[in-house]
Short mmCIF file of C-alpha atoms and ligand atoms in Angstrom, two decimals:
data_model
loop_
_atom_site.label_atom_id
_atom_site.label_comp_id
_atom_site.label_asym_id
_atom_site.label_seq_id
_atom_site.Cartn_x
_atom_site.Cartn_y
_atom_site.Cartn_z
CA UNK A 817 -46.81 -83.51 -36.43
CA UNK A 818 -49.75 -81.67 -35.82
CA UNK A 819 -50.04 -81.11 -32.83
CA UNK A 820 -46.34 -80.10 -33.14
CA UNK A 821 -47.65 -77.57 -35.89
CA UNK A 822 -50.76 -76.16 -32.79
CA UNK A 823 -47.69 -75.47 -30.79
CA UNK A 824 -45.95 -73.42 -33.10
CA UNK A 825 -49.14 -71.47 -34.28
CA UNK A 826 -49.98 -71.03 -30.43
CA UNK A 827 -45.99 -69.11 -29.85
CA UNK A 828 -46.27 -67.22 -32.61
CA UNK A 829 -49.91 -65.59 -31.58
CA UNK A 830 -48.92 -65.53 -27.73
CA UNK A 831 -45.17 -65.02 -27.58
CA UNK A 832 -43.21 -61.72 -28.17
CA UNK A 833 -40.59 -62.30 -30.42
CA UNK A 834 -38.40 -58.74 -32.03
CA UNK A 835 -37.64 -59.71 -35.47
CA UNK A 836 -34.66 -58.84 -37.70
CA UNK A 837 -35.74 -55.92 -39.95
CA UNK A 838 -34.86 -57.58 -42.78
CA UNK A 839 -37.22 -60.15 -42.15
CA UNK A 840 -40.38 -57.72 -42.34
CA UNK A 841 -39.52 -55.30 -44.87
CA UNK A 842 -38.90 -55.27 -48.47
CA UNK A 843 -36.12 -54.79 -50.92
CA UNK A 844 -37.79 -51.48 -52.01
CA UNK A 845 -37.47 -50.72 -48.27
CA UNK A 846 -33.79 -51.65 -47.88
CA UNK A 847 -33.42 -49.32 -51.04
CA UNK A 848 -34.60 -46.46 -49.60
CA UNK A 849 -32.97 -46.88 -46.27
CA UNK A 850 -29.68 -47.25 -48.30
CA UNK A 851 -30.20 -44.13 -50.17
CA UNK A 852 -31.69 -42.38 -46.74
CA UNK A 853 -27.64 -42.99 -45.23
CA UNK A 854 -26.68 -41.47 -47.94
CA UNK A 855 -27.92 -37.96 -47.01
CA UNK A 856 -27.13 -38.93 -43.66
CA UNK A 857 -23.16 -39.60 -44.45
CA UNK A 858 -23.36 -36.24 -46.10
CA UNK A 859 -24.83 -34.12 -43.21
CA UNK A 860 -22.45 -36.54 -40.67
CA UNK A 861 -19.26 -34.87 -42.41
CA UNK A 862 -20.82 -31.13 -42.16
CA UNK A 863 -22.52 -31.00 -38.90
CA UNK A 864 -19.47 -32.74 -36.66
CA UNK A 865 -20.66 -29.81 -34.03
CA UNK A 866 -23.90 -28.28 -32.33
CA UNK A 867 -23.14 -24.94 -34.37
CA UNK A 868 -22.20 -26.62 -37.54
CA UNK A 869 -25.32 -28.61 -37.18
CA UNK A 870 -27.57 -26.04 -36.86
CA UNK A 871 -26.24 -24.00 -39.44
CA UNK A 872 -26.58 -27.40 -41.80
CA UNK A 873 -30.67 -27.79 -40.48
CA UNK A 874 -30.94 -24.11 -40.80
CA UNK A 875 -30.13 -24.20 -44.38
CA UNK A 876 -31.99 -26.91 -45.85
CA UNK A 877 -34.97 -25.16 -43.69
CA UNK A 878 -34.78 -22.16 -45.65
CA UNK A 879 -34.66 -24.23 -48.61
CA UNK A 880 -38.07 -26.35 -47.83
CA UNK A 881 -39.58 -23.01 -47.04
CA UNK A 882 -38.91 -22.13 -43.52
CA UNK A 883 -38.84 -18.85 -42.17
CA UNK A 884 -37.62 -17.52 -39.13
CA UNK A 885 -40.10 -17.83 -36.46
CA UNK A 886 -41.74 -13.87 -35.31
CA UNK A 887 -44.22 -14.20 -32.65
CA UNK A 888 -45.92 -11.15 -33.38
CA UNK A 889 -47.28 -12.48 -36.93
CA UNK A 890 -49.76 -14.37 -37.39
CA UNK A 891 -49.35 -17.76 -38.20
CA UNK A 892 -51.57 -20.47 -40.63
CA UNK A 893 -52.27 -24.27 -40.58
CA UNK A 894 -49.30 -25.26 -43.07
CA UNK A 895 -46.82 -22.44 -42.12
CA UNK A 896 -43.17 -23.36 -41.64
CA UNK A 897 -40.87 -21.57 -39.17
CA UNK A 898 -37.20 -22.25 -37.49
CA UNK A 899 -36.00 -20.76 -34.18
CA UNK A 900 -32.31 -20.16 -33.64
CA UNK A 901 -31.28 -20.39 -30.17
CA UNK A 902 -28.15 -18.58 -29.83
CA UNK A 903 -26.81 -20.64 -32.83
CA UNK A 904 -26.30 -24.34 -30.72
CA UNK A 905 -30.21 -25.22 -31.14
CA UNK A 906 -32.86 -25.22 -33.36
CA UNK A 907 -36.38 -25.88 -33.10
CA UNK A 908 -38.17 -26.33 -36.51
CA UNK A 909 -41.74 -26.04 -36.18
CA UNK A 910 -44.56 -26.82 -39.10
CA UNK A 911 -48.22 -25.35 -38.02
CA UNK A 912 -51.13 -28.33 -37.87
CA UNK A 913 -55.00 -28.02 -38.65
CA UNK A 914 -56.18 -28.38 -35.15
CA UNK A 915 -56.12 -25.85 -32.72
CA UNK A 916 -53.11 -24.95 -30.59
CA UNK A 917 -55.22 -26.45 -27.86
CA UNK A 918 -54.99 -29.77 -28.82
CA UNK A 919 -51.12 -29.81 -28.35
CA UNK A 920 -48.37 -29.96 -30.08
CA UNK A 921 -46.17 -33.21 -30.99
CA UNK A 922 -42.79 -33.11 -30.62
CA UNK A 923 -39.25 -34.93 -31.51
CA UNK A 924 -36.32 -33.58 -29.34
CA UNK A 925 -32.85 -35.36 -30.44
CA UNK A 926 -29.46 -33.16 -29.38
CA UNK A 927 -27.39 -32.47 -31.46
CA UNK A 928 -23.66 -31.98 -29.32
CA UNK A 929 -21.63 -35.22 -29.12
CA UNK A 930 -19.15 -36.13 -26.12
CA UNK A 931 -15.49 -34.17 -27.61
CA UNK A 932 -12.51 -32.20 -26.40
CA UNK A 933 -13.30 -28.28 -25.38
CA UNK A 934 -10.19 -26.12 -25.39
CA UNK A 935 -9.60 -24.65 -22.08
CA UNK A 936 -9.83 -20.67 -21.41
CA UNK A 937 -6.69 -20.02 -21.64
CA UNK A 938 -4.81 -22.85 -23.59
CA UNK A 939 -1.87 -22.29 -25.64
CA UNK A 940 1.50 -22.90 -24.56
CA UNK A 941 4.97 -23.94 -25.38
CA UNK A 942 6.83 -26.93 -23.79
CA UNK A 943 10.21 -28.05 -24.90
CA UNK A 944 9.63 -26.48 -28.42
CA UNK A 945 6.35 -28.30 -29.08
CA UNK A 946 3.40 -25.90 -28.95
CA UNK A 947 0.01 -27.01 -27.46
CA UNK A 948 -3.72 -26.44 -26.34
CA UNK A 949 -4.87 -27.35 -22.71
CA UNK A 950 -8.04 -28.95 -22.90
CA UNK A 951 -11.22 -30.02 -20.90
CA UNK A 952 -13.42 -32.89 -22.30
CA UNK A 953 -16.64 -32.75 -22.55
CA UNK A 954 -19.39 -35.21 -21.83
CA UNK A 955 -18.90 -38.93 -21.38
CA UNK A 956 -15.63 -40.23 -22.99
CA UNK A 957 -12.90 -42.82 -22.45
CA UNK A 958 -9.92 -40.83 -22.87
CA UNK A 959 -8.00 -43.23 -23.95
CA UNK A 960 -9.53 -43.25 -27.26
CA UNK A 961 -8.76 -39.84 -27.84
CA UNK A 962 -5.39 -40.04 -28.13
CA UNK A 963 -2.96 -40.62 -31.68
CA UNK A 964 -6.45 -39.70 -33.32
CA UNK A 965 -6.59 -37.08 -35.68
CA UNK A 966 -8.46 -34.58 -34.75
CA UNK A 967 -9.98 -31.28 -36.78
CA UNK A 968 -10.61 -27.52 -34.57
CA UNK A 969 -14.20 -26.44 -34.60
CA UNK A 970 -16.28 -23.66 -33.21
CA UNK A 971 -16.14 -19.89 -32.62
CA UNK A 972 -13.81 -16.99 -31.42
CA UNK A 973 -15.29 -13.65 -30.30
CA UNK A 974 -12.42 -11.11 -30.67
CA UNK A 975 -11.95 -8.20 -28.41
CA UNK A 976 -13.62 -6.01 -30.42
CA UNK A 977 -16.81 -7.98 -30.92
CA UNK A 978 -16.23 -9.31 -33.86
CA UNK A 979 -17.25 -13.04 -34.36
CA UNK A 980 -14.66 -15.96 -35.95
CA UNK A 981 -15.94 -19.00 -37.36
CA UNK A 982 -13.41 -21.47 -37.08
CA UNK A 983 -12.76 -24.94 -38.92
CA UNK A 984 -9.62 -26.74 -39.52
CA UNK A 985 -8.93 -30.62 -39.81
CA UNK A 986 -12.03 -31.47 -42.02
CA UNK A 987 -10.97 -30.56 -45.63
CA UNK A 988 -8.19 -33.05 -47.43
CA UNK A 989 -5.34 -29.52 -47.81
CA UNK A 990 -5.47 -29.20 -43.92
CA UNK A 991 -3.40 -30.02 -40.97
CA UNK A 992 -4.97 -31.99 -37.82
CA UNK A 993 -3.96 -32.18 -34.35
CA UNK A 994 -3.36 -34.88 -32.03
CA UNK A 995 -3.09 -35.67 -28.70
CA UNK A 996 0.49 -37.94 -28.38
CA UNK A 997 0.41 -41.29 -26.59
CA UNK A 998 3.23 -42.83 -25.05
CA UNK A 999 5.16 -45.83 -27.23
CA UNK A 1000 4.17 -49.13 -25.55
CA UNK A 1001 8.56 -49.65 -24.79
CA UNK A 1002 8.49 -46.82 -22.47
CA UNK A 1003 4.72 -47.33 -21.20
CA UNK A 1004 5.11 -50.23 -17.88
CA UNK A 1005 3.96 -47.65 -15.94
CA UNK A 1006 1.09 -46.36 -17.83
CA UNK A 1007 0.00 -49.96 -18.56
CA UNK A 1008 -0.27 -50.67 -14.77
CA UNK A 1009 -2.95 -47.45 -14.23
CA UNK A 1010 -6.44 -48.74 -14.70
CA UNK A 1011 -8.37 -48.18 -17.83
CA UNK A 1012 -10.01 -45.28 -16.91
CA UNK A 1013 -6.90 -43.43 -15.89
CA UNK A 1014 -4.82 -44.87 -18.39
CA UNK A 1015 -5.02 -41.51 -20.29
CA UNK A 1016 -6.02 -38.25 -17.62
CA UNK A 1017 -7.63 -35.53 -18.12
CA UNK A 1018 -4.94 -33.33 -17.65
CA UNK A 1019 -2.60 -35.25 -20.43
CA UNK A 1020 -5.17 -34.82 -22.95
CA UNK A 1021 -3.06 -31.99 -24.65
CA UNK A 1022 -3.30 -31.22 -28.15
CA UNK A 1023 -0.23 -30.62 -30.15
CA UNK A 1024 -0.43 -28.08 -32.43
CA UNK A 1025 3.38 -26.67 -33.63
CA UNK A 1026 6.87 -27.14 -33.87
CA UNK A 1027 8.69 -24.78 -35.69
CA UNK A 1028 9.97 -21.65 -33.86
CA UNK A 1029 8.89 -18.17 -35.01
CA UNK A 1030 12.81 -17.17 -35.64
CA UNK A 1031 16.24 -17.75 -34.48
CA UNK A 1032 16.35 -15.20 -32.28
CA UNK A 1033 17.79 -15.76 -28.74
CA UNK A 1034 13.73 -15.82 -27.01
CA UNK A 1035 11.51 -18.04 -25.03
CA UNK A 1036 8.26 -19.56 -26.63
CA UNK A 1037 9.40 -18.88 -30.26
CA UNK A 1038 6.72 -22.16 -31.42
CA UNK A 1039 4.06 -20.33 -29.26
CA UNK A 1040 4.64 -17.02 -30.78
CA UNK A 1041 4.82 -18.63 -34.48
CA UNK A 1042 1.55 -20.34 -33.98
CA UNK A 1043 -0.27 -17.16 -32.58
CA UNK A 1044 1.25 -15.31 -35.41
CA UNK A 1045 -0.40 -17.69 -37.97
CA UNK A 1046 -3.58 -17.57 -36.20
CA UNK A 1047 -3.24 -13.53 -36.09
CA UNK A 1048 -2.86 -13.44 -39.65
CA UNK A 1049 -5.34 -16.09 -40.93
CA UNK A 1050 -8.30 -15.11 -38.11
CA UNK A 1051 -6.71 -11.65 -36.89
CA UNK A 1052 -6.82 -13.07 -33.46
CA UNK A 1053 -4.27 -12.63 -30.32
CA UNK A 1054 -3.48 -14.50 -27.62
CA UNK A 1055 -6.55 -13.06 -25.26
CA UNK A 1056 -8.89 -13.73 -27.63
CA UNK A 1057 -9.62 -17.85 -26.37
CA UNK A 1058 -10.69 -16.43 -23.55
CA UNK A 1059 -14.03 -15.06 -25.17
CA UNK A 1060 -14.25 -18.93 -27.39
CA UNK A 1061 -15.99 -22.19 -27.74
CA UNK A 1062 -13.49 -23.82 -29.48
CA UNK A 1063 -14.04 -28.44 -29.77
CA UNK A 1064 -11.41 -30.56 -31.03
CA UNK A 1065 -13.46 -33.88 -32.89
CA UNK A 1066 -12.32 -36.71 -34.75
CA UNK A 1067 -11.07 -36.21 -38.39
CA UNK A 1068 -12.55 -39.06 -39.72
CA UNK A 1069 -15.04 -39.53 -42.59
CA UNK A 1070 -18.26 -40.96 -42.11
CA UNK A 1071 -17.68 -44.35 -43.93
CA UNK A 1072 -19.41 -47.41 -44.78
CA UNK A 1073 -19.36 -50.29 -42.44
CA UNK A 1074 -19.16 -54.22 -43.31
CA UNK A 1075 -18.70 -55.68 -47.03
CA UNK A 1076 -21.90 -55.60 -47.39
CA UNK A 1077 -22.16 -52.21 -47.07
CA UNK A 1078 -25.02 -52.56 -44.21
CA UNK A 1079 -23.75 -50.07 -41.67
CA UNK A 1080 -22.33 -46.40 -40.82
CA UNK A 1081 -19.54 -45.64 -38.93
CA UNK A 1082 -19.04 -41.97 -37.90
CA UNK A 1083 -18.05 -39.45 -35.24
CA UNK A 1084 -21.33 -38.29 -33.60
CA UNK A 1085 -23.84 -40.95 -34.54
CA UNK A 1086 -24.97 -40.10 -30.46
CA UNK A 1087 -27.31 -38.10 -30.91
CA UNK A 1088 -27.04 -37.10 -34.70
CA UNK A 1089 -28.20 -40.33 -35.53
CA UNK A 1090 -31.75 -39.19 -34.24
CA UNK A 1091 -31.39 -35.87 -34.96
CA UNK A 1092 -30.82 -35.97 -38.81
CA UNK A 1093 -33.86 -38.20 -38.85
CA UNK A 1094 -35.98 -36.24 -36.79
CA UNK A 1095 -35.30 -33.01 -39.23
CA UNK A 1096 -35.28 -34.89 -42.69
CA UNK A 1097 -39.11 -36.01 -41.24
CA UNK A 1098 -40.22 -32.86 -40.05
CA UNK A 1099 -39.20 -31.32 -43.52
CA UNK A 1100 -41.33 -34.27 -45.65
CA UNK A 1101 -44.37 -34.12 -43.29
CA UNK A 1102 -47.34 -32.71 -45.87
CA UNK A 1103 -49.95 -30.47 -43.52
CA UNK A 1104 -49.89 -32.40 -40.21
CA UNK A 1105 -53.29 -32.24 -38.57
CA UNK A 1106 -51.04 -31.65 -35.46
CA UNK A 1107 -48.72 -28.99 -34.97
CA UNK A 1108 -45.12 -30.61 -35.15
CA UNK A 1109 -41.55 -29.75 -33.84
CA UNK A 1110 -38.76 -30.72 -34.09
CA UNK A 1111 -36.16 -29.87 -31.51
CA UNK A 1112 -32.32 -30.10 -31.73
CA UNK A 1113 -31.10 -29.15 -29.21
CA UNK A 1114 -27.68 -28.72 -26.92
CA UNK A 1115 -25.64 -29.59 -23.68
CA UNK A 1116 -27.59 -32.91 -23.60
CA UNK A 1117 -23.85 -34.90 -22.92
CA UNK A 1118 -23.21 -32.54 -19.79
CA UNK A 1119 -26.62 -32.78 -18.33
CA UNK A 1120 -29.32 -30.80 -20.98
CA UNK A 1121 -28.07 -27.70 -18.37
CA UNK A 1122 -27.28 -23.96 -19.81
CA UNK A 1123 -29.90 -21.62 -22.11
CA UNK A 1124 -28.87 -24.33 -24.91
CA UNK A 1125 -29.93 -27.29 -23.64
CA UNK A 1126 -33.60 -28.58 -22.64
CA UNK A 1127 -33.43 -28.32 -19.30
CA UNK A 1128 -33.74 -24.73 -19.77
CA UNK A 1129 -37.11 -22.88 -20.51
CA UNK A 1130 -36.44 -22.41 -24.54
CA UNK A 1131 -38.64 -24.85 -25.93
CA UNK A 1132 -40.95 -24.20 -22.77
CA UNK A 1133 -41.18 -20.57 -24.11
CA UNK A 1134 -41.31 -21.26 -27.93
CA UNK A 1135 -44.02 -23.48 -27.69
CA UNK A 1136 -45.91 -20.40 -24.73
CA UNK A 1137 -45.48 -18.23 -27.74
CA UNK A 1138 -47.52 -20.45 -29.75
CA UNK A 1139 -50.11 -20.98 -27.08
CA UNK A 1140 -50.44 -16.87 -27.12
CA UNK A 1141 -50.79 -16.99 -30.45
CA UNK A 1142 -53.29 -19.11 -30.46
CA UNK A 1143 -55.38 -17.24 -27.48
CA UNK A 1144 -54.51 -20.36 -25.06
CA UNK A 1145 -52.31 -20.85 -21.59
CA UNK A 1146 -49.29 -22.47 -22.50
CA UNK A 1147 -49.84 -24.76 -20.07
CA UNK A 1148 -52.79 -25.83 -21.17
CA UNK A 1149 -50.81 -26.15 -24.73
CA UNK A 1150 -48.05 -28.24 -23.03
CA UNK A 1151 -50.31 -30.84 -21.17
CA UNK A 1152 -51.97 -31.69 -24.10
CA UNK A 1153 -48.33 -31.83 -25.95
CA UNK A 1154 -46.66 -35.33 -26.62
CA UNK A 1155 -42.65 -36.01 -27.48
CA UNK A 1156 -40.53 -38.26 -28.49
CA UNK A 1157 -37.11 -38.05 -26.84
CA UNK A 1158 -35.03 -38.80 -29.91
CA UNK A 1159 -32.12 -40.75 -28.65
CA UNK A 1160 -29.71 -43.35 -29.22
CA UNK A 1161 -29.18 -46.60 -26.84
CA UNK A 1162 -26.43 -48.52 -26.87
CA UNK A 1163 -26.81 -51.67 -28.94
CA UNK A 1164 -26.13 -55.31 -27.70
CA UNK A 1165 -22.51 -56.48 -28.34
CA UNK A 1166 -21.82 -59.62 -28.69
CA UNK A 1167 -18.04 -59.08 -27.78
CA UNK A 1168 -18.97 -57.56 -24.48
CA UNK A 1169 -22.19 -59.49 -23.53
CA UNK A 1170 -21.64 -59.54 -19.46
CA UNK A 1171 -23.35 -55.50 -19.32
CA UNK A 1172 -26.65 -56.40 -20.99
CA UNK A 1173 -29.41 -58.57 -20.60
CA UNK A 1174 -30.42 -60.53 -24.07
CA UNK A 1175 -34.34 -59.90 -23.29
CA UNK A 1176 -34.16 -56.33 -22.92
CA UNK A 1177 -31.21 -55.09 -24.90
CA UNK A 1178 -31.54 -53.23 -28.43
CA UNK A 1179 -29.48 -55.28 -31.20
CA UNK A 1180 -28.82 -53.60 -34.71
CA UNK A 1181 -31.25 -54.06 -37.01
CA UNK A 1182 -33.91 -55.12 -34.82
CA UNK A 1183 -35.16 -51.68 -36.11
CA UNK A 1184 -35.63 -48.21 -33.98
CA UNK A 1185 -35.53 -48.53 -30.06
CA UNK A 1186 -37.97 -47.99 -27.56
CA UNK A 1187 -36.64 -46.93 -24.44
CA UNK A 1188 -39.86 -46.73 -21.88
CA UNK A 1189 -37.12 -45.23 -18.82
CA UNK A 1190 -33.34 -44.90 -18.54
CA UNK A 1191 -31.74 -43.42 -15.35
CA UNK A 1192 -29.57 -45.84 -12.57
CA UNK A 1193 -29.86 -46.93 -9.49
CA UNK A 1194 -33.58 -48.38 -9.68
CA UNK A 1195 -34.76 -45.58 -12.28
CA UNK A 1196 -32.96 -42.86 -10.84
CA UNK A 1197 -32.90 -39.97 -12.49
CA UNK A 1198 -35.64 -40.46 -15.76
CA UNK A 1199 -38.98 -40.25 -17.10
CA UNK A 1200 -40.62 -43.62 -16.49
CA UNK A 1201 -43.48 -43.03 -19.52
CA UNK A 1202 -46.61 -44.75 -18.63
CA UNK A 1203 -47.71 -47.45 -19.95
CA UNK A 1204 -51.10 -45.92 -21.99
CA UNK A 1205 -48.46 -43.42 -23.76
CA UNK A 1206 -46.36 -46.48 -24.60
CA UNK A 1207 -49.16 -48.65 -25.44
CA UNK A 1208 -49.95 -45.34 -27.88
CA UNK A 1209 -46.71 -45.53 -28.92
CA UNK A 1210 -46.82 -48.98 -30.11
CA UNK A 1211 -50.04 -49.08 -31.45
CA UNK A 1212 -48.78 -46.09 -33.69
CA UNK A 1213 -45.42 -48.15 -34.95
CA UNK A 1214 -47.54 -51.26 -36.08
CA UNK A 1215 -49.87 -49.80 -37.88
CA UNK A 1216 -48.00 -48.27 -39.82
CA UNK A 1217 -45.35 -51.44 -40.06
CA UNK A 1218 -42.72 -49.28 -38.74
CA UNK A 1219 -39.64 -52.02 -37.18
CA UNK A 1220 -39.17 -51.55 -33.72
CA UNK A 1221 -37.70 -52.96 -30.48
CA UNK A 1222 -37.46 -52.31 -26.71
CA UNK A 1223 -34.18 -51.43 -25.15
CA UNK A 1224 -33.37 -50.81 -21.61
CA UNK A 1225 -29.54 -49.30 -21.02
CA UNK A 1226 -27.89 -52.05 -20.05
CA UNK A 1227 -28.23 -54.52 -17.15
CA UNK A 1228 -29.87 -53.30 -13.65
CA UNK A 1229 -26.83 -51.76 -12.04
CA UNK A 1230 -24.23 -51.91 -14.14
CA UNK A 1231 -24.19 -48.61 -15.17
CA UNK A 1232 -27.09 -46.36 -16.57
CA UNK A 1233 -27.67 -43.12 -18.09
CA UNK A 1234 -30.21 -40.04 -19.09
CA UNK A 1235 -31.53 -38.07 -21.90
CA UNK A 1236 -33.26 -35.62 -22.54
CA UNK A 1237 -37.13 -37.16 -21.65
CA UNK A 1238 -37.03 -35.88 -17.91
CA UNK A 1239 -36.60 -32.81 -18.43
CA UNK A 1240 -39.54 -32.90 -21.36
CA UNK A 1241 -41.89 -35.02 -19.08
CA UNK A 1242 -41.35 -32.56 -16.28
CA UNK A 1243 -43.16 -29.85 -18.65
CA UNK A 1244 -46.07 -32.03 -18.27
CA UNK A 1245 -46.00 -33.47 -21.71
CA UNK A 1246 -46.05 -37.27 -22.29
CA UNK A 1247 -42.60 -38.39 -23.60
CA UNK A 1248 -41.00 -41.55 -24.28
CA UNK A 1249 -37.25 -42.24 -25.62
CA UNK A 1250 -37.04 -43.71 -29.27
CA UNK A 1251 -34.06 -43.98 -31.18
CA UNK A 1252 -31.12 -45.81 -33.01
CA UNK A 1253 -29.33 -48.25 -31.20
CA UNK A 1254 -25.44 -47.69 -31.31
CA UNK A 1255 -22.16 -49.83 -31.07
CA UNK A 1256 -19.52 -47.86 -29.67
CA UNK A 1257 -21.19 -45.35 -28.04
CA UNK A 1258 -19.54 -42.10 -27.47
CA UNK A 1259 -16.38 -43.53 -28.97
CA UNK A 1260 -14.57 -41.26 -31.22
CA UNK A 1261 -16.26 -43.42 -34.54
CA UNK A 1262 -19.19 -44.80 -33.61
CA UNK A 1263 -21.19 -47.13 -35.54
CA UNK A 1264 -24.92 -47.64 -36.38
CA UNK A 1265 -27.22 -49.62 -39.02
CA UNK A 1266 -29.19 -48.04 -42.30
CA UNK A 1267 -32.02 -49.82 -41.32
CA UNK A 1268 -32.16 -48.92 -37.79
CA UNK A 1269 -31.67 -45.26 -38.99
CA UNK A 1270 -34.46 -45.52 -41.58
CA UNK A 1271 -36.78 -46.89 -39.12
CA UNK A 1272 -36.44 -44.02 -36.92
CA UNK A 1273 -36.76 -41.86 -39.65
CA UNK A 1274 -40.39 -43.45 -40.37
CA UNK A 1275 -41.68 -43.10 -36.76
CA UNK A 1276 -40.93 -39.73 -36.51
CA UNK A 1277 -42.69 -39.09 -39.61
CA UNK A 1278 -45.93 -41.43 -38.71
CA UNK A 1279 -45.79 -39.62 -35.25
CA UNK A 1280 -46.57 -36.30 -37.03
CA UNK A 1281 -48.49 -37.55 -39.45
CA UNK A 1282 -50.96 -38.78 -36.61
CA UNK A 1283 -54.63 -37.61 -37.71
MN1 MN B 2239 -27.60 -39.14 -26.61
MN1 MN B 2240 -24.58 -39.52 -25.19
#
């Protein structure tokens, strides 16, 4: 019996075990976590798109104080400031104590989510249905996509200059769109096509009308009555998707998960899921010795490519600015600069166990997820972080009794993936991926865990509020 009782003692110093969250922290904890998805549910049914979600952060900036960023003024330890980047990213930046030279710290989560893009040109009229072409973008199974409602988000720049916000699909007295799917009676040969060309791009067509402009003896009647609705409501014409960003996303309200209540299911949870976190922290941080930001950014589900995403010099040049200001090279600023790449990881799933391996998957509620590299093919393609910045990492989490886990992206080889760390470690800063592990990832509702959320929301806040 004793020696039974040695044996367990002995484990439990020398083995590494990840524990349930609920298991280390407190009712008071679970509380707040609860009440933390609250706010989150609430941003989740406003910020569905990059735009919408930087107008959202933009807001409550301004209302905790924020000011738009000038780099000709003079800034003090304490000082709040936002950048707009062409109104798809946001970098929200509170000035430390120390000098500029001692580097800034930094959480980067994106804030785009895989979706359907309208096409340049995409209205048309077939068999007196009227629809919108489309192009997907980022990582999707298509078949999802379809006999889901969807709502119509983003912007149209009208000949003349002028700018239209557009959203429809999102409040209870609108329509929504869809993309048909063929009755199962009719679908042998559709059934036969493998899963990922059971639905093709090119079918992926929204419909959108019905009901011809007039009885008149003309072609494209449904066409011209939609146009003509759209003229009137948003003064637009026909030429005007040309100059648009227009995304078609799922309908659907963030909702509860589970009777007891214990998880969120949403559209978007990749990556807002880190990035709601990453803001609401940034905004309750009390004068970091550290100068923090936090970065939401773009284009991180087609590659972190184009001015809006990170692989671009925006952040590069943001934090240069601050380097000037502070009479230092902004490289000397960047090398000193540490980041955590807020993003999700897909979370072990019991129903589909054969893609991960058990010792070095995230599961929900295990608390937030380390992920030290992601990439394919034997690390292609990532930011390895070393193992002093992950041992810092760690050190950091415990200390402060933050729940956390290790994660890699599935099993060697079976698939893989990127975010944005690469391109953040390739600045020279030390970066390592943490975030919220997801089930259903990049599905059209995907679901996560309060407590996993809530845990991420505490290590970005005990990473700023380093000393
Ligand atoms: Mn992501
Ligand atoms: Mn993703």
């Amino acid at each position: 019996m004793n020696e039974k009782n040695e044996l367990k003692e002995l484990k439990d110093e020398l083995f590494y075990a990840p524990k349930h969250a609920m298991d280390v922290i407190g009712d008071d904890e679970v509380k707040k976590a609860d009440d933390f998805a609250e706010g989150y549910k609430y941003y989740m049914a406003n910020g569905k798109t990059e735009r919408e979600s930087v107008e959202f952060f933009m807001a409550q900036a301004k209302e905790k104080g924020y000011s738009e960023f000038d780099r000709n003024k003079k800034y003090t330890a304490g000082d709040k400031v936002y950048y707009n980047n062409r109104g798809k990213s946001l970098i929200l930046c509170v000035f430390g104590t120390r000098p500029i030279t001692d580097g800034v710290k930094i959480a980067a989560a994106h804030i785009d989510s895989p979706r359907i893009d309208l096409k340049p040109n995409p209205l048309y009229e077939d068999t007196s249905l009227a629809y919108f072409k489309t192009h997907y973008y980022g990582g999707i199974k298509k078949y999802q996509w379809t006999a889901l409602p969807l709502s119509l988000h983003g912007v149209v720049v009208k000949a003349d200059g002028e700018s239209v916000k557009v959203n429809i699909g999102e409040d209870d007295a609108d329509p929504q769109f869809v993309i048909t799917d063929l009755l199962p009676h009719l679908a042998a040969e559709q059934m036969k096509r493998s899963l990922a060309d059971g639905v093709r791009g090119e079918e992926l067509n929204i419909l959108i009308g019905s009901r011809p402009f007039s009885k008149d003896d003309e072609s494209e009647k449904v066409k011209l009555n939609i146009i003509k609705i759209l003229n009137e409501k948003y003064g637009i014409k026909e030429s005007d998707f040309l100059s648009a960003e227009l995304e078609l996303v799922p309908a659907l309200k963030p909702r509860d998960i589970g009777f007891d209540r214990s998880m969120v299911g949403a559209y978007g949870h990749d990556d807002k899921v880190c990035a709601y976190p990453a803001a609401q922290s940034i905004f309750d941080v009390e004068n970091p010795a550290y100068t923090c930001l936090t970065v939401l950014t773009d284009k991180e589900e087609i590659g972190s490519d184009g001015n809006t995403g990170l692989n671009s010099s925006y952040m590069k040049y943001f934090i240069a600015d601050l380097a000037v200001m502070g009479g230092a090279q902004p490289w000397n600023v960047l090398s000193k600069s540490e980041c955590l790449s807020a993003d999700v990881n897909a979370a072990y799933d019991p129903t589909f166990p054969d893609v991960s391996e058990k010792k070095n998957s995230s599961y929900v509620n295990n608390g937030v997820v380390i992920t030290k590299y992601t990439g394919s093919q034997g690390k292609g393609g990532t930011s390895d972080a070393s193992a002093e910045f992950m041992g810092k990492v760690r050190r950091m989490l415990d200390t402060s009794n933050v729940v956390w886990q290790i994660g890699e992206l599935g099993k060697v080889d079976a698939g893989g993936g990127g975010t944005v760390a690469m391109y953040v470690a390739n600045l020279d800063i030390d970066v390592i991926d943490l975030g919220v592990p997801v089930l259903s990832m990049h599905a059209p509702f995907e679901v996560i865990s309060k407590l996993d959320l809530y845990m991420a929301y505490r290590a970005f806040k005990v990473f700023f509020e380093q000393k």
